[in-house]
């Protein structure tokens, strides 16, 4: 059984059932009937003062009844206001439910967006795997390029070996030239054909000079290419320091080759000078020796051409390697930029998803708080309705019916003066009746003594005894009425205390 708020603070004891209240009501009706009879009897035998007092008491009871009705009407108005506020709160609850529905729909949309972002993230991860695979392929191509550079270094070593062989051949040719110079010195003046050969050799000298210049330019280009490759290798990082050192070594070797070629040029110039001197010293020459010299010179030219072709091939390979490296570097930079853009986009989307999640959690917390508040308000309103219902039932117990109002009207007691004033008036009436009863008892005792002394007849004694008996019954009824009114006064006091506490609690809530 749900207890009221006031019963927790000031619990009522000896609560009666409806049947007991009906029995008590029936008993009170009988008492009222007896009191009416006695009052009518006393009114017929009593004076006008008692009627005046009863009329004033009836008016006070009437006023108290009006006040109680006004209080009940105020409580009804307040209850209607509470019902109205309950309706408004129900509408607010409906609005909150609609908002909650909208929030749930938005949450579902956010979840769909998050799932799409997750799918995009999976795509980005796959792309990242592809990019990592491409980077590994690029590293493999870089390793291949390193192998090609090693091959080119081996080729340079082979060219160095060939240059050494050419130097040996040149030294051998120098010796042969010295031998021929001795022969040419003896035959120069007598051999006009040698003059033509010398002119041819001059032309060959120019040809050799051109070849040497071309070789020098190619070596210079190789140095520039090696410098460019060295700079590119420096940009790739610490992993290519070995290649830079290798390129430096190649540059040094190319410088050595250049110096060797310069020495060879100087030697050829010296040889040509010696040949010119031999022109003056020799006029006759041995055609067979000249042919041998020409063959050896042609062989040297072929060797130089082969060396130049090898150098051009090496230069083309270096150029191809440089182009491949530049392509790989450009591709690597583009892939790196794309990867950075993908990572930035993923971070932005992740931050937006985190913002959506925070907003959803805030909305869920606000909805949960509103639900808790509405649940508490509904519990409080249910409690207040129950208290109002209990108070209405208790107020109904203290309301006067029409029969009691007529009785109080006959006693000249107003019904709207309040229960305390009503009890006060009734106590005053009872006090006056007790006072009159005491006077009547004195008169009865005087009459009985007079009758005994004067030996009155039996009829008079019988009337006196009946009057005494009726008077005793009336006095008992008045005592019972007084006890009943005292009990009702206590119940009224408890009800007022409970009503005051309930109003105080209602003000605190508002």
Coordinates of C-alpha atoms in Angstrom, one line a residue:
X1 CA 0.0 0.0 0.0
X2 CA 1.4 3.4 -1.0
X3 CA 1.6 5.8 2.0
X4 CA 1.2 9.6 1.7
X5 CA 3.9 12.1 2.3
X6 CA 2.2 13.4 5.4
X7 CA 1.9 9.9 6.9
X8 CA 5.6 9.5 6.7
X9 CA 6.1 12.7 8.7
X10 CA 3.2 12.4 11.1
X11 CA 1.7 8.9 10.8
X12 CA -2.0 8.5 11.8
X13 CA -2.8 5.8 14.3
X14 CA -6.1 3.9 14.8
X15 CA -7.3 4.4 11.2
X16 CA -10.9 3.3 10.9
X17 CA -12.5 1.4 8.1
X18 CA -15.5 2.6 6.0
X19 CA -17.9 0.3 7.9
X20 CA -16.8 1.7 11.3
X21 CA -17.3 5.2 9.9
X22 CA -20.8 4.3 8.7
X23 CA -21.6 2.9 12.2
X24 CA -20.2 6.0 13.8
X25 CA -22.2 8.2 11.4
X26 CA -25.4 6.3 12.3
X27 CA -24.6 6.7 16.0
X28 CA -24.1 10.4 15.5
X29 CA -27.4 10.7 13.6
X30 CA -29.1 9.1 16.7
X31 CA -27.3 11.5 19.0
X32 CA -28.2 14.4 16.8
X33 CA -31.8 13.3 16.9
X34 CA -31.7 13.0 20.7
X35 CA -30.0 16.4 21.0
X36 CA -32.7 17.9 18.7
X37 CA -35.3 16.5 20.9
X38 CA -33.7 17.7 24.0
X39 CA -32.9 21.1 22.5
X40 CA -36.5 21.5 21.3
X41 CA -37.6 20.6 24.8
X42 CA -35.2 23.1 26.3
X43 CA -36.1 25.7 23.7
X44 CA -39.8 25.4 24.7
X45 CA -38.8 25.6 28.4
X46 CA -35.7 27.8 28.1
X47 CA -35.3 31.5 27.6
X48 CA -34.3 33.8 24.7
X49 CA -30.6 34.1 25.8
X50 CA -29.9 30.5 24.9
X51 CA -31.5 31.0 21.4
X52 CA -29.3 34.1 20.9
X53 CA -26.1 32.1 21.8
X54 CA -27.2 29.2 19.5
X55 CA -27.9 31.6 16.7
X56 CA -24.4 33.2 17.0
X57 CA -22.8 29.8 17.1
X58 CA -24.7 28.8 14.0
X59 CA -23.6 31.9 12.1
X60 CA -20.0 31.2 13.1
X61 CA -20.3 27.7 11.9
X62 CA -21.8 28.9 8.6
X63 CA -18.8 31.3 8.2
X64 CA -16.4 28.5 8.9
X65 CA -18.2 26.3 6.4
X66 CA -17.9 29.0 3.8
X67 CA -14.2 29.3 4.6
X68 CA -13.8 25.6 4.3
X69 CA -15.6 25.6 0.9
X70 CA -13.3 28.5 -0.3
X71 CA -10.3 26.5 0.8
X72 CA -11.6 23.4 -1.0
X73 CA -12.3 25.5 -4.1
X74 CA -8.8 27.0 -3.9
X75 CA -7.4 23.5 -3.7
X76 CA -9.5 22.4 -6.7
X77 CA -8.2 25.4 -8.6
X78 CA -4.7 24.6 -7.6
X79 CA -5.3 21.0 -8.6
X80 CA -6.6 22.1 -12.0
X81 CA -3.5 24.3 -12.4
X82 CA -1.4 21.3 -11.5
X83 CA -3.3 19.2 -14.1
X84 CA -2.7 21.9 -16.6
X85 CA 1.0 22.0 -15.8
X86 CA 1.0 18.2 -16.0
X87 CA -0.5 18.5 -19.5
X88 CA 2.2 21.1 -20.4
X89 CA 4.8 18.8 -19.1
X90 CA 3.3 15.9 -21.0
X91 CA 3.5 18.0 -24.2
X92 CA 7.1 18.9 -23.3
X93 CA 7.8 15.2 -22.8
X94 CA 6.3 14.5 -26.2
X95 CA 8.5 17.3 -27.6
X96 CA 11.5 15.7 -25.9
X97 CA 10.5 12.3 -27.4
X98 CA 10.3 13.8 -30.8
X99 CA 13.7 15.5 -30.3
X100 CA 15.0 12.1 -29.1
X101 CA 13.7 10.5 -32.3
X102 CA 15.4 13.2 -34.3
X103 CA 18.6 12.7 -32.4
X104 CA 18.4 8.9 -33.0
X105 CA 17.9 9.6 -36.7
X106 CA 20.8 12.0 -36.8
X107 CA 22.8 9.4 -34.8
X108 CA 22.0 6.8 -37.5
X109 CA 23.1 9.2 -40.2
X110 CA 26.3 9.9 -38.3
X111 CA 26.8 6.1 -38.0
X112 CA 26.3 5.7 -41.7
X113 CA 28.8 8.5 -42.4
X114 CA 31.3 6.8 -40.0
X115 CA 30.8 3.5 -41.8
X116 CA 31.5 5.2 -45.1
X117 CA 34.5 6.9 -43.6
X118 CA 35.7 3.5 -42.4
X119 CA 35.3 2.1 -45.9
X120 CA 37.2 5.1 -47.3
X121 CA 39.9 4.4 -44.7
X122 CA 40.1 0.8 -45.8
X123 CA 40.5 2.0 -49.4
X124 CA 43.2 4.4 -48.3
X125 CA 45.0 1.6 -46.5
X126 CA 44.9 -0.5 -49.7
X127 CA 46.2 2.5 -51.6
X128 CA 48.9 2.9 -49.0
X129 CA 49.8 -0.8 -49.4
X130 CA 50.0 -0.2 -53.1
X131 CA 52.2 2.8 -52.6
X132 CA 54.5 0.9 -50.3
X133 CA 54.7 -1.8 -52.9
X134 CA 55.6 0.8 -55.5
X135 CA 58.2 2.3 -53.2
X136 CA 59.7 -1.2 -52.7
X137 CA 59.8 -1.6 -56.5
X138 CA 61.5 1.8 -56.7
X139 CA 64.0 0.7 -54.1
X140 CA 64.6 -2.4 -56.2
X141 CA 65.1 -0.3 -59.3
X142 CA 67.5 1.9 -57.3
X143 CA 69.4 -1.2 -56.4
X144 CA 69.5 -2.1 -60.1
X145 CA 70.9 1.3 -60.9
X146 CA 73.5 0.8 -58.2
X147 CA 74.4 -2.5 -60.0
X148 CA 74.6 -0.6 -63.3
X149 CA 76.9 2.0 -61.7
X150 CA 79.1 -0.8 -60.4
X151 CA 79.1 -2.3 -64.0
X152 CA 80.1 1.2 -65.3
X153 CA 82.8 1.3 -62.7
X154 CA 84.0 -2.1 -63.9
X155 CA 83.9 -0.8 -67.4
X156 CA 86.0 2.2 -66.4
X157 CA 88.5 -0.2 -64.8
X158 CA 88.6 -2.1 -68.1
X159 CA 89.2 1.1 -69.9
X160 CA 92.0 1.9 -67.5
X161 CA 93.6 -1.4 -68.3
X162 CA 93.1 -0.7 -72.0
X163 CA 94.7 2.7 -71.5
X164 CA 97.6 1.1 -69.8
X165 CA 98.0 -1.3 -72.7
X166 CA 97.8 1.7 -75.1
X167 CA 100.5 3.4 -73.0
X168 CA 102.7 0.4 -73.4
X169 CA 101.9 0.4 -77.1
X170 CA 102.8 4.1 -77.2
X171 CA 106.1 3.5 -75.5
X172 CA 106.8 0.7 -77.9
X173 CA 105.8 3.1 -80.8
X174 CA 108.1 5.8 -79.3
X175 CA 111.0 3.4 -79.4
X176 CA 110.1 2.5 -82.9
X177 CA 109.8 6.1 -83.8
X178 CA 113.2 6.8 -82.4
X179 CA 114.6 4.0 -84.5
X180 CA 112.8 5.3 -87.5
X181 CA 113.9 8.8 -86.8
X182 CA 117.5 7.7 -87.0
X183 CA 116.7 6.1 -90.4
X184 CA 114.8 9.1 -91.5
X185 CA 117.6 11.4 -90.5
X186 CA 119.8 9.5 -92.9
X187 CA 117.2 9.3 -95.7
X188 CA 115.4 12.6 -95.3
X189 CA 117.3 14.6 -97.8
X190 CA 117.4 11.9 -100.5
X191 CA 113.8 10.7 -100.2
X192 CA 111.2 13.1 -101.6
X193 CA 108.5 10.6 -101.0
X194 CA 109.3 10.9 -97.3
X195 CA 108.4 14.6 -97.6
X196 CA 105.0 13.7 -98.9
X197 CA 104.7 11.1 -96.1
X198 CA 105.7 13.8 -93.6
X199 CA 103.0 16.0 -94.9
X200 CA 100.6 13.1 -94.5
X201 CA 102.0 12.6 -91.0
X202 CA 101.3 16.3 -90.3
X203 CA 97.8 15.7 -91.4
X204 CA 97.7 12.7 -89.1
X205 CA 99.1 14.9 -86.4
X206 CA 96.2 17.3 -86.9
X207 CA 93.9 14.4 -86.9
X208 CA 95.4 13.1 -83.7
X209 CA 95.1 16.6 -82.2
X210 CA 91.5 16.7 -83.1
X211 CA 91.0 13.2 -81.6
X212 CA 92.8 14.3 -78.4
X213 CA 90.6 17.5 -78.2
X214 CA 87.5 15.4 -78.7
X215 CA 88.7 13.0 -76.0
X216 CA 89.4 15.9 -73.7
X217 CA 85.9 17.4 -74.3
X218 CA 84.3 14.0 -73.7
X219 CA 86.3 13.6 -70.5
X220 CA 85.1 17.1 -69.5
X221 CA 81.5 16.1 -70.2
X222 CA 82.1 12.9 -68.2
X223 CA 83.3 15.0 -65.3
X224 CA 80.2 17.2 -65.5
X225 CA 78.0 14.2 -65.6
X226 CA 79.8 12.7 -62.7
X227 CA 79.5 16.0 -60.8
X228 CA 75.7 16.1 -61.6
X229 CA 75.4 12.4 -60.5
X230 CA 77.3 13.2 -57.4
X231 CA 74.9 16.0 -56.5
X232 CA 71.9 13.8 -57.2
X233 CA 73.4 11.1 -55.1
X234 CA 73.9 13.6 -52.2
X235 CA 70.2 14.5 -52.4
X236 CA 69.1 10.9 -52.0
X237 CA 70.5 10.7 -48.5
X238 CA 73.2 9.0 -46.5
X239 CA 72.5 5.7 -48.2
X240 CA 74.3 7.0 -51.4
X241 CA 77.5 8.2 -49.8
X242 CA 79.4 5.2 -51.1
X243 CA 78.2 6.1 -54.7
X244 CA 79.4 9.6 -54.2
X245 CA 82.8 8.4 -53.1
X246 CA 82.8 6.1 -56.1
X247 CA 81.9 9.0 -58.4
X248 CA 84.7 11.0 -56.8
X249 CA 87.1 8.1 -57.5
X250 CA 85.8 8.0 -61.1
X251 CA 86.4 11.8 -61.4
X252 CA 89.9 11.3 -60.1
X253 CA 90.5 8.5 -62.5
X254 CA 89.1 10.6 -65.4
X255 CA 91.5 13.3 -64.4
X256 CA 94.3 10.8 -64.5
X257 CA 93.1 9.7 -67.9
X258 CA 93.0 13.3 -69.0
X259 CA 96.5 13.8 -67.7
X260 CA 97.6 10.7 -69.5
X261 CA 96.0 11.9 -72.7
X262 CA 97.7 15.2 -72.3
X263 CA 101.0 13.4 -71.8
X264 CA 100.3 11.3 -74.8
X265 CA 99.5 14.5 -76.7
X266 CA 102.7 16.0 -75.6
X267 CA 104.6 12.9 -76.5
X268 CA 103.0 12.9 -79.9
X269 CA 103.9 16.5 -80.3
X270 CA 107.4 15.7 -79.3
X271 CA 107.4 12.8 -81.7
X272 CA 106.2 15.0 -84.4
X273 CA 108.8 17.5 -83.6
X274 CA 111.4 14.8 -83.8
X275 CA 109.9 13.7 -87.1
X276 CA 110.2 17.2 -88.4
X277 CA 113.8 17.3 -87.3
X278 CA 114.2 13.9 -89.0
X279 CA 112.8 15.5 -92.1
X280 CA 115.7 17.8 -92.1
X281 CA 118.2 15.1 -91.2
X282 CA 116.9 12.4 -93.4
X283 CA 116.0 12.6 -97.1
X284 CA 115.7 9.0 -97.7
X285 CA 113.5 6.6 -95.9
X286 CA 112.8 3.1 -96.1
X287 CA 109.4 2.7 -97.6
X288 CA 108.9 -0.6 -95.7
X289 CA 109.6 1.1 -92.4
X290 CA 107.3 4.0 -93.3
X291 CA 104.6 1.5 -94.2
X292 CA 105.1 -0.3 -90.9
X293 CA 104.9 3.0 -89.1
X294 CA 101.7 3.9 -91.0
X295 CA 100.3 0.5 -90.1
X296 CA 101.2 1.0 -86.5
X297 CA 99.8 4.5 -86.6
X298 CA 96.6 3.3 -88.2
X299 CA 96.5 0.6 -85.4
X300 CA 96.8 3.4 -82.9
X301 CA 94.1 5.3 -84.6
X302 CA 91.8 2.3 -84.4
X303 CA 92.7 1.8 -80.8
X304 CA 91.9 5.4 -80.1
X305 CA 88.6 5.2 -82.0
X306 CA 87.7 2.1 -80.0
X307 CA 88.6 3.9 -76.8
X308 CA 86.5 6.9 -77.9
X309 CA 83.6 4.5 -78.8
X310 CA 83.8 2.9 -75.4
X311 CA 83.9 6.3 -73.8
X312 CA 80.8 7.3 -75.8
X313 CA 79.0 4.1 -74.8
X314 CA 79.9 4.8 -71.2
X315 CA 78.7 8.3 -71.6
X316 CA 75.4 7.2 -73.1
X317 CA 75.0 4.6 -70.3
X318 CA 75.6 7.3 -67.7
X319 CA 73.1 9.6 -69.5
X320 CA 70.5 6.8 -69.6
X321 CA 71.2 6.0 -65.9
X322 CA 70.8 9.7 -65.0
X323 CA 67.5 9.9 -66.9
X324 CA 66.2 6.7 -65.3
X325 CA 67.2 8.0 -61.9
X326 CA 65.4 11.4 -62.5
X327 CA 62.3 9.5 -63.6
X328 CA 62.3 7.4 -60.5
X329 CA 62.9 10.4 -58.3
X330 CA 60.0 12.3 -59.9
X331 CA 57.8 9.2 -59.5
X332 CA 58.9 8.8 -55.9
X333 CA 58.1 12.5 -55.2
X334 CA 54.6 12.3 -56.8
X335 CA 53.9 9.1 -54.8
X336 CA 55.1 10.8 -51.6
X337 CA 52.9 13.8 -52.2
X338 CA 49.9 11.7 -52.9
X339 CA 50.6 9.6 -49.8
X340 CA 50.9 12.8 -47.7
X341 CA 47.6 14.1 -49.1
X342 CA 45.8 10.9 -48.3
X343 CA 47.2 10.9 -44.8
X344 CA 46.1 14.5 -44.2
X345 CA 42.6 13.8 -45.6
X346 CA 42.3 10.7 -43.4
X347 CA 43.3 12.8 -40.3
X348 CA 40.7 15.5 -41.2
X349 CA 38.0 12.9 -41.6
X350 CA 39.0 11.2 -38.4
X351 CA 38.8 14.5 -36.5
X352 CA 35.4 15.2 -38.0
X353 CA 34.3 11.7 -37.0
X354 CA 35.5 12.4 -33.4
X355 CA 33.6 15.7 -33.4
X356 CA 30.4 13.8 -34.5
X357 CA 31.0 11.2 -31.7
X358 CA 31.4 13.9 -29.1
X359 CA 28.3 15.7 -30.2
X360 CA 26.3 12.4 -30.1
X361 CA 27.5 11.7 -26.6
X362 CA 26.5 15.2 -25.5
X363 CA 23.0 14.7 -27.0
X364 CA 22.7 11.3 -25.3
X365 CA 23.7 12.8 -22.0
X366 CA 21.2 15.6 -22.3
X367 CA 18.4 13.2 -23.3
X368 CA 19.3 11.0 -20.3
X369 CA 19.2 14.0 -17.9
X370 CA 15.9 15.1 -19.3
X371 CA 14.4 11.7 -19.0
X372 CA 15.6 11.5 -15.4
X373 CA 14.1 14.9 -14.7
X374 CA 10.8 13.9 -16.3
X375 CA 10.7 10.7 -14.4
X376 CA 11.3 12.5 -11.1
X377 CA 8.6 15.1 -12.0
X378 CA 6.1 12.3 -12.8
X379 CA 6.9 10.6 -9.5
X380 CA 6.4 13.8 -7.6
X381 CA 3.1 14.6 -9.4
X382 CA 1.8 11.1 -8.7
X383 CA 2.8 11.6 -5.1
X384 CA 1.0 15.1 -5.0
X385 CA -2.1 13.7 -6.7
X386 CA -2.2 10.9 -4.1
X387 CA -1.8 13.4 -1.2
X388 CA -4.5 15.6 -2.7
X389 CA -6.8 12.6 -3.0
X390 CA -6.1 11.7 0.7
X391 CA -6.7 15.3 1.8
X392 CA -9.9 15.4 -0.2
X393 CA -11.1 12.3 1.5
X394 CA -10.1 13.6 4.9
X395 CA -11.8 17.0 4.2
X396 CA -14.9 15.2 3.1
X397 CA -15.0 13.6 6.5
X398 CA -15.1 17.0 8.2
X399 CA -17.8 18.4 5.9
X400 CA -21.2 19.0 7.4
X401 CA -24.3 17.4 5.9
X402 CA -27.6 19.2 5.6
X403 CA -29.0 17.6 8.7
X404 CA -26.1 18.8 10.9
X405 CA -26.3 22.2 9.3
X406 CA -30.0 22.5 10.2
X407 CA -29.3 21.4 13.8
X408 CA -26.5 24.0 14.1
X409 CA -28.9 26.5 12.6
X410 CA -31.4 25.7 15.3
X411 CA -28.6 26.3 17.8
X412 CA -27.9 29.7 16.2
X413 CA -24.4 28.5 15.2
X414 CA -23.0 29.5 11.8
X415 CA -21.4 26.7 9.7
X416 CA -18.7 28.9 8.0
X417 CA -16.8 30.0 11.1
X418 CA -14.2 27.2 11.0
X419 CA -14.0 23.9 12.9
X420 CA -12.2 25.5 15.8
X421 CA -14.8 28.2 16.3
X422 CA -17.6 25.7 15.7
X423 CA -16.1 23.5 18.5
X424 CA -15.7 26.6 20.7
X425 CA -19.4 27.5 20.2
X426 CA -20.5 24.0 20.9
X427 CA -18.4 23.8 24.0
X428 CA -19.9 27.1 25.1
X429 CA -23.4 25.7 24.5
X430 CA -22.5 22.5 26.4
X431 CA -21.1 24.6 29.3
X432 CA -24.3 26.7 29.5
X433 CA -26.3 23.5 29.3
X434 CA -24.2 22.0 32.1
X435 CA -24.7 25.1 34.1
X436 CA -28.4 25.0 33.6
X437 CA -28.3 21.3 34.3
X438 CA -26.7 22.0 37.7
X439 CA -29.3 24.6 38.5
X440 CA -32.1 22.2 37.4
X441 CA -30.5 19.5 39.6
X442 CA -30.6 21.9 42.5
X443 CA -34.2 22.7 41.7
X444 CA -35.0 19.0 41.4
X445 CA -33.4 18.3 44.8
X446 CA -35.3 21.2 46.2
X447 CA -38.5 19.9 44.7
X448 CA -37.9 16.3 45.9
X449 CA -37.2 17.5 49.3
X450 CA -40.3 19.7 49.1
X451 CA -42.3 16.7 47.9
X452 CA -41.0 14.5 50.7
X453 CA -41.7 17.1 53.2
X454 CA -45.2 17.9 51.9
X455 CA -45.9 14.3 50.9
X456 CA -46.8 15.0 47.3
X457 CA -48.9 12.6 45.4
X458 CA -47.5 9.7 43.4
X459 CA -48.2 11.4 40.0
X460 CA -46.0 14.3 40.8
X461 CA -43.2 12.1 42.1
X462 CA -43.4 10.0 38.9
X463 CA -43.2 13.1 36.7
X464 CA -40.2 14.3 38.6
X465 CA -38.4 11.0 38.3
X466 CA -39.1 10.9 34.6
X467 CA -37.8 14.4 34.2
X468 CA -34.7 13.5 36.2
X469 CA -34.2 10.4 34.1
X470 CA -34.6 12.4 30.8
X471 CA -32.3 15.0 32.2
X472 CA -29.7 12.4 33.1
X473 CA -29.9 10.9 29.5
X474 CA -29.5 14.4 28.0
X475 CA -26.5 15.0 30.2
X476 CA -24.9 11.8 29.1
X477 CA -25.7 12.6 25.4
X478 CA -24.1 16.0 25.8
X479 CA -21.0 14.4 27.3
X480 CA -20.8 12.0 24.4
X481 CA -21.3 14.9 22.0
X482 CA -18.5 16.7 23.7
X483 CA -16.1 13.7 23.5
X484 CA -17.0 13.3 19.8
X485 CA -16.3 17.0 19.1
X486 CA -13.0 16.8 21.0
X487 CA -12.0 13.8 18.9
X488 CA -13.0 15.6 15.7
X489 CA -11.1 18.6 16.8
X490 CA -7.9 16.5 17.2
X491 CA -8.5 15.0 13.8
X492 CA -9.0 18.4 12.3
X493 CA -5.7 19.6 13.9
X494 CA -3.8 16.7 12.4
X495 CA -5.4 17.4 9.0
X496 CA -4.4 21.1 9.1
X497 CA -0.9 20.2 10.0
X498 CA -0.7 17.7 7.1
X499 CA -2.2 20.3 4.8
X500 CA 0.3 22.9 5.9
X501 CA 3.2 20.5 5.4
X502 CA 2.0 19.5 2.0
X503 CA 1.7 23.2 0.9
X504 CA 5.2 23.9 2.2
X505 CA 6.5 20.9 0.2
X506 CA 4.7 22.1 -2.9
X507 CA 6.2 25.6 -2.5
X508 CA 9.7 24.1 -2.2
X509 CA 9.2 22.1 -5.4
X510 CA 7.9 25.2 -7.3

